[in-house]
Amino acid sequence: MALKLITNFQFMQHSSSHCFNSISFALRPPNLKFSSSHFIPRAEMESTSSPQIPPPLPEKRVVVGCGAASVDFLATVASYPNPDDKIRSLSLKVEGGGNTGNALTGASRLGLTARIISKVANDTQGRGILKEFEAGVDTSHMVVSEGISPFTYIIVDNQMKTRTCIHTPGNPPMLPEELSQSSLFSALENANLVYFDGRLHDTALVVAEEASQRKIPILIDCERKREGLDELLNLATYVVCSEKFPRAWTSAPTLASALVSMLIRLPNLKFVITTMGDKGSLMLERSQNDASEIEETDVETLLESLQERVDSTATIPTCISSKSDLRISADGIGAISGRLLAGTAEKIPPPELIDTTGAGDAFIAAVLYALCADMPPEKMLPFASQVAAAGCRALGARSGLPWRKDPRLAPFWL
């Protein structure tokens, strides 16, 4: 019975007889068979022939992430249970999770040098989290203490293709004083980009302020309004957010007008991207040139014109851009100089769509790489959509994350 079965993991947290490797946790109840993973080991992926050799790694490729690193307990079910139901799981998987942990794992597989600032407990799950990161994420700046590591129960509904997350934060929470100044300075040394998922807000603000003083660009993932997020946003260079966040944060009437409002309210922001699942993504980029003397273009009208140009028959991700250096306005809000871009999502055949857990983290991993590689937005949005789509073809946030030499990424190396 899926719900009861997953809960049993609570009583296994402190058992020293269980551990997990870099692919998944080996925690498993008696008589439970795990489904085979869709993960492709590094050695196997590197031996896969590709029609296009990836370009040299970016010279500026050090990315630091501050935020959540946890454990995901994933159970797939035929359909989401009704209240008081007792149902059986179809498969069960345990692997690393957390927005920052997932995004940095994805960025590392694409070729970036990733460092994480976070906290886990010295328990079985915490040791497993650290062990999984050994495949490519530097954990020397993480804090380890006595307590309980964060974890999330995830119910993956095969019928509706949704996932429901029930998160339990780690205890005790991370405090800024637990990150020594020497560790902070070491983490940011030669860093080219710093990423925050909005969690660990007090510690995150300390890291962000130091990064800002060093003039290191900052990318913030905004899933929803959180404590301390506004202070972080004031330091942001780039924002990637959920579809609901812009309107919730700005109170603007539409998504497009909310993006304009965000760039007006955050003058240091170079662009904001909102991800919309199978509807693709929308990006508003600030222009380096002042277009205040140009006739204003209504953002809603501009968005409609982009949507009309989208090829609805295309199955691979694409991007449609407006002209550059427009004066884009939103009624009753104001105007900014820039351009609007609409990205489409890959149309994943239903049998291949396994799990959307971590799709946004995969998208951000690709954006981190694209920024380090100076990839233009017209290429960045389809690239990020392709990486996110790859992740949706496996159970869990990390199993499907593509490696740099994955043939599916070959078109973006041209």
XYZ file of C-alpha atoms in Angstrom:
414
model
C 0.000 0.000 0.000
C 1.836 3.014 -1.362
C 1.105 5.698 1.215
C 1.712 3.424 4.176
C 4.773 1.919 2.560
C 6.483 5.239 2.023
C 5.795 6.341 5.580
C 7.714 3.311 6.807
C 10.895 5.011 5.606
C 10.634 7.346 8.597
C 11.620 4.490 10.854
C 14.628 3.637 8.698
C 16.300 7.049 8.801
C 18.721 6.237 11.601
C 19.569 2.701 10.521
C 23.273 2.531 9.752
C 22.828 -0.667 7.762
C 21.453 1.195 4.733
C 23.274 3.387 2.225
C 22.955 4.399 -1.403
C 25.269 4.858 -4.334
C 25.578 7.688 -6.844
C 22.542 6.512 -8.811
C 19.927 5.927 -6.121
C 19.419 5.029 -2.519
C 19.573 1.386 -1.553
C 16.975 1.841 1.180
C 14.345 -0.758 0.389
C 11.744 -2.545 2.497
C 11.672 -6.360 2.473
C 10.140 -8.020 -0.586
C 9.914 -4.733 -2.510
C 11.196 -4.830 -6.073
C 12.488 -1.585 -7.518
C 11.909 -0.833 -11.174
C 15.003 -0.489 -13.342
C 16.381 3.051 -13.590
C 16.394 5.129 -16.755
C 19.730 6.598 -15.646
C 22.579 6.239 -18.128
C 25.959 5.842 -16.379
C 28.706 8.267 -17.337
C 30.876 5.597 -18.979
C 28.014 4.338 -21.116
C 26.964 7.831 -22.161
C 30.496 8.849 -23.078
C 30.818 5.818 -25.323
C 27.606 6.656 -27.166
C 28.267 7.862 -30.673
C 27.031 11.363 -31.404
C 26.609 13.100 -34.742
C 28.018 16.308 -33.258
C 30.961 16.676 -30.863
C 30.198 19.146 -28.051
C 32.161 22.412 -28.191
C 34.994 23.047 -25.720
C 33.834 23.632 -22.170
C 33.160 27.275 -21.292
C 36.206 29.015 -19.853
C 33.994 30.568 -17.176
C 32.213 27.506 -15.841
C 32.261 27.645 -12.024
C 28.746 27.832 -10.577
C 27.864 27.986 -6.874
C 24.426 26.993 -5.615
C 22.887 27.752 -2.217
C 19.679 26.008 -1.229
C 17.945 22.686 -0.796
C 19.611 19.273 -0.928
C 17.410 16.436 0.244
C 16.106 12.907 -0.302
C 13.147 12.058 -2.546
C 10.968 8.997 -1.915
C 9.038 8.501 -5.167
C 6.059 6.176 -5.544
C 4.195 5.813 -8.838
C 0.501 4.993 -8.660
C -2.103 4.187 -11.307
C -4.132 7.229 -10.239
C -4.030 9.664 -7.357
C -5.790 8.241 -4.263
C -9.036 9.584 -2.856
C -9.184 10.498 0.839
C -8.951 7.422 3.068
C -8.024 5.165 0.126
C -5.577 2.285 0.422
C -3.739 1.679 -2.848
C -0.641 -0.119 -4.103
C 2.360 1.551 -5.657
C 3.460 0.469 -9.125
C 7.115 1.308 -8.465
C 9.219 2.910 -5.794
C 12.483 4.820 -6.066
C 14.683 6.708 -3.641
C 17.227 9.280 -4.824
C 18.662 12.701 -4.118
C 16.428 15.739 -4.481
C 16.089 19.412 -3.584
C 16.024 22.247 -6.130
C 19.646 23.291 -5.727
C 20.918 19.732 -5.553
C 19.041 18.809 -8.716
C 20.038 21.916 -10.674
C 23.719 21.575 -9.787
C 23.692 17.873 -10.657
C 22.277 18.779 -14.066
C 24.768 21.619 -14.550
C 27.634 19.308 -13.635
C 26.553 16.732 -16.213
C 26.522 19.460 -18.849
C 30.120 20.328 -17.995
C 30.073 23.046 -15.337
C 32.127 22.959 -12.148
C 29.464 22.936 -9.430
C 29.783 23.803 -5.733
C 26.926 23.588 -3.226
C 26.227 25.429 0.020
C 23.589 23.596 2.041
C 23.077 21.545 5.185
C 22.367 17.892 5.964
C 22.383 15.834 9.116
C 24.907 13.176 10.003
C 22.303 10.457 9.460
C 21.894 7.743 6.846
C 20.056 10.065 4.481
C 22.528 12.893 4.927
C 25.480 10.622 4.223
C 23.658 9.331 1.171
C 23.048 12.867 -0.120
C 26.762 13.635 0.144
C 27.713 10.335 -1.474
C 25.500 10.941 -4.507
C 27.055 14.361 -5.052
C 30.480 12.747 -5.443
C 29.609 12.178 -9.103
C 30.164 15.858 -9.858
C 29.184 18.399 -7.164
C 31.708 19.821 -4.679
C 30.284 19.397 -1.158
C 33.240 20.815 0.780
C 31.174 23.904 1.707
C 28.186 21.982 3.071
C 27.370 21.928 6.787
C 26.860 18.559 8.490
C 25.421 18.374 12.003
C 23.392 16.100 14.255
C 19.672 16.046 13.459
C 17.429 14.925 10.619
C 18.129 15.522 6.922
C 15.332 16.989 4.749
C 13.215 14.589 2.712
C 10.202 14.630 0.409
C 7.506 12.059 -0.315
C 6.445 12.265 -3.972
C 3.362 10.592 -5.431
C 3.604 10.269 -9.212
C 0.182 9.866 -10.836
C 0.487 7.783 -14.024
C -3.031 8.670 -15.151
C -2.857 12.472 -14.983
C 0.949 12.718 -15.331
C 1.219 14.843 -12.179
C 3.364 14.641 -9.072
C 2.445 15.640 -5.539
C 5.237 16.554 -3.117
C 5.069 16.371 0.683
C 8.228 17.957 2.073
C 9.708 17.681 5.566
C 12.436 20.284 6.219
C 15.700 19.278 7.835
C 16.132 19.899 11.538
C 17.803 21.914 12.915
C 17.694 24.470 10.058
C 20.858 26.039 8.678
C 22.002 29.242 10.372
C 24.265 31.850 8.702
C 26.934 31.493 11.399
C 27.361 27.815 10.479
C 28.931 28.918 7.190
C 32.360 30.208 8.127
C 33.779 33.218 6.341
C 36.677 31.131 5.055
C 34.282 28.562 3.605
C 32.153 31.285 2.017
C 35.165 32.964 0.449
C 36.482 29.615 -0.772
C 33.124 28.716 -2.332
C 32.963 32.009 -4.241
C 36.603 31.976 -5.364
C 36.700 32.210 -9.181
C 32.919 31.695 -9.297
C 31.242 32.874 -12.499
C 27.604 32.504 -11.428
C 25.728 32.011 -8.152
C 22.324 30.316 -7.976
C 19.694 30.429 -5.225
C 16.442 28.461 -4.949
C 14.950 30.784 -2.302
C 15.471 28.432 0.647
C 17.854 28.878 3.607
C 17.018 32.576 3.231
C 19.227 33.979 6.011
C 22.285 32.085 4.806
C 21.392 32.766 1.187
C 21.326 36.511 1.813
C 24.829 36.410 3.322
C 26.103 34.505 0.283
C 24.249 36.788 -2.150
C 25.574 39.971 -0.566
C 29.149 38.702 -0.797
C 28.599 37.582 -4.398
C 27.140 40.986 -5.249
C 30.148 42.777 -3.740
C 32.370 40.596 -5.926
C 30.182 41.446 -8.939
C 29.326 37.792 -9.537
C 26.026 37.443 -11.471
C 23.152 35.990 -9.443
C 20.331 33.767 -10.716
C 17.314 33.172 -8.498
C 14.713 30.426 -8.872
C 11.300 31.716 -7.755
C 8.791 28.892 -7.323
C 6.594 30.873 -4.966
C 6.719 33.731 -2.482
C 9.017 32.846 0.410
C 10.371 34.529 3.508
C 13.391 36.668 2.651
C 12.930 36.289 -1.111
C 12.388 40.000 -1.741
C 15.816 40.824 -0.294
C 17.414 38.261 -2.577
C 15.545 39.542 -5.623
C 16.975 43.009 -5.097
C 20.404 41.489 -5.790
C 19.307 39.323 -8.717
C 20.807 39.506 -12.189
C 18.521 36.823 -13.641
C 15.261 35.216 -12.502
C 13.672 31.943 -13.576
C 10.236 31.477 -12.055
C 7.115 29.361 -12.093
C 4.080 30.386 -14.115
C 2.210 31.499 -10.994
C 4.965 33.526 -9.341
C 5.019 36.770 -11.409
C 1.349 37.562 -10.859
C 1.489 36.522 -7.193
C 4.531 38.728 -6.553
C 3.426 41.793 -8.537
C -0.403 41.568 -8.368
C -0.445 42.352 -12.108
C -3.552 41.163 -14.007
C -1.754 38.953 -16.558
C 1.471 36.990 -16.827
C 2.906 39.222 -19.548
C 2.183 42.438 -17.648
C 3.639 40.861 -14.496
C 6.944 40.263 -16.294
C 7.066 43.950 -17.247
C 6.330 44.860 -13.642
C 9.183 42.647 -12.399
C 11.744 44.340 -14.643
C 10.495 47.767 -13.541
C 10.639 46.877 -9.842
C 14.030 45.131 -10.122
C 16.290 47.523 -12.062
C 19.341 45.215 -11.832
C 17.486 42.371 -13.521
C 18.690 41.528 -17.045
C 15.925 39.040 -17.799
C 13.117 37.039 -16.282
C 11.982 33.660 -17.602
C 8.767 31.970 -16.597
C 8.407 28.234 -17.213
C 4.971 26.915 -18.141
C 5.357 23.150 -18.455
C 4.129 21.760 -21.756
C 3.187 25.313 -22.795
C 6.861 26.241 -23.000
C 8.443 29.364 -21.546
C 8.254 33.136 -21.796
C 11.227 35.465 -21.435
C 11.386 39.237 -21.102
C 14.910 40.550 -21.666
C 15.999 44.086 -20.805
C 17.747 45.950 -23.605
C 21.169 47.488 -23.148
C 19.995 50.404 -25.275
C 17.470 52.946 -24.063
C 14.391 52.817 -26.286
C 12.393 55.410 -24.352
C 11.992 57.592 -27.461
C 10.435 54.755 -29.473
C 6.669 54.316 -29.699
C 5.464 51.904 -27.042
C 4.312 48.372 -27.900
C 1.682 46.767 -25.667
C 3.074 43.569 -24.149
C -0.202 41.669 -24.601
C -0.335 42.529 -28.295
C 3.312 41.597 -28.637
C 2.744 38.233 -26.977
C -0.185 37.473 -29.281
C 1.988 38.226 -32.310
C 4.649 35.796 -31.088
C 2.100 33.073 -30.404
C 0.744 33.429 -33.927
C 4.216 32.700 -35.298
C 4.663 29.465 -33.333
C 4.682 26.329 -35.498
C 2.148 24.122 -33.735
C 3.302 21.069 -35.687
C 6.898 21.229 -34.433
C 7.779 18.508 -31.934
C 11.203 19.835 -30.935
C 11.681 22.986 -28.818
C 11.804 26.271 -30.730
C 12.015 29.966 -29.896
C 10.242 32.999 -31.374
C 11.623 36.452 -30.614
C 10.276 39.942 -31.059
C 12.470 42.691 -32.449
C 15.178 43.984 -30.148
C 15.157 47.364 -28.426
C 11.395 47.765 -28.321
C 9.638 49.960 -25.796
C 7.370 47.338 -24.190
C 4.539 48.592 -22.007
C 1.880 47.157 -19.723
C -1.303 49.120 -19.111
C -1.245 50.892 -15.754
C 2.211 49.508 -14.892
C 4.837 51.179 -17.052
C 7.293 50.348 -19.791
C 10.771 48.894 -20.255
C 13.202 48.729 -23.175
C 13.766 45.184 -24.341
C 12.348 42.251 -26.223
C 9.982 39.351 -25.596
C 10.774 35.740 -26.449
C 8.457 32.718 -26.468
C 9.945 29.244 -26.192
C 8.066 26.050 -26.967
C 8.365 22.744 -25.117
C 9.210 19.412 -26.667
C 6.106 17.368 -27.420
C 6.864 14.211 -25.474
C 4.910 11.145 -26.657
C 2.627 10.042 -23.783
C 4.284 6.630 -23.373
C 7.653 8.367 -22.891
C 6.439 10.868 -20.272
C 7.331 9.212 -16.959
C 7.638 11.926 -14.315
C 7.809 15.744 -14.268
C 9.552 15.891 -10.883
C 12.486 18.287 -11.142
C 11.670 19.485 -14.675
C 12.095 23.086 -13.570
C 15.427 22.259 -11.932
C 16.631 20.644 -15.169
C 15.564 23.773 -17.074
C 17.583 25.930 -14.667
C 20.613 23.623 -14.992
C 20.581 24.306 -18.727
C 20.150 28.058 -18.192
C 23.171 28.032 -15.860
C 25.207 26.335 -18.564
C 23.901 28.649 -21.288
C 24.854 31.754 -19.291
C 28.369 30.448 -18.668
C 28.710 29.581 -22.367
C 27.330 32.956 -23.550
C 24.571 31.137 -25.414
C 22.094 33.611 -26.982
C 18.532 33.526 -25.593
C 17.147 32.231 -28.918
C 19.257 29.129 -28.375
C 19.109 29.018 -24.577
C 15.335 28.579 -24.304
C 15.086 25.550 -26.662
C 18.222 24.082 -25.073
C 16.720 24.369 -21.591
C 13.446 22.863 -22.794
C 15.314 19.940 -24.340
C 17.214 19.239 -21.120
C 13.987 19.456 -19.093
C 12.218 17.081 -21.497
C 15.027 14.554 -21.132
C 14.536 14.604 -17.379
C 10.815 13.882 -17.740
C 11.586 10.538 -19.374
C 12.708 8.905 -16.119
C 11.379 8.559 -12.590
C 12.849 11.134 -10.240
C 14.485 14.519 -10.665
C 17.993 13.284 -11.475
C 17.831 9.922 -13.241
C 16.949 11.400 -16.631
C 19.251 14.425 -16.539
C 21.339 14.254 -19.726
C 25.107 14.180 -19.886
C 27.010 16.564 -22.116
C 27.539 13.951 -24.843
C 23.876 12.910 -24.968
C 22.943 12.723 -28.696
C 19.700 14.578 -27.967
C 21.759 17.699 -27.227
C 23.788 17.456 -30.422
C 21.713 20.054 -32.368
C 22.641 22.704 -29.808
C 26.377 22.201 -30.269
C 26.254 23.283 -33.924
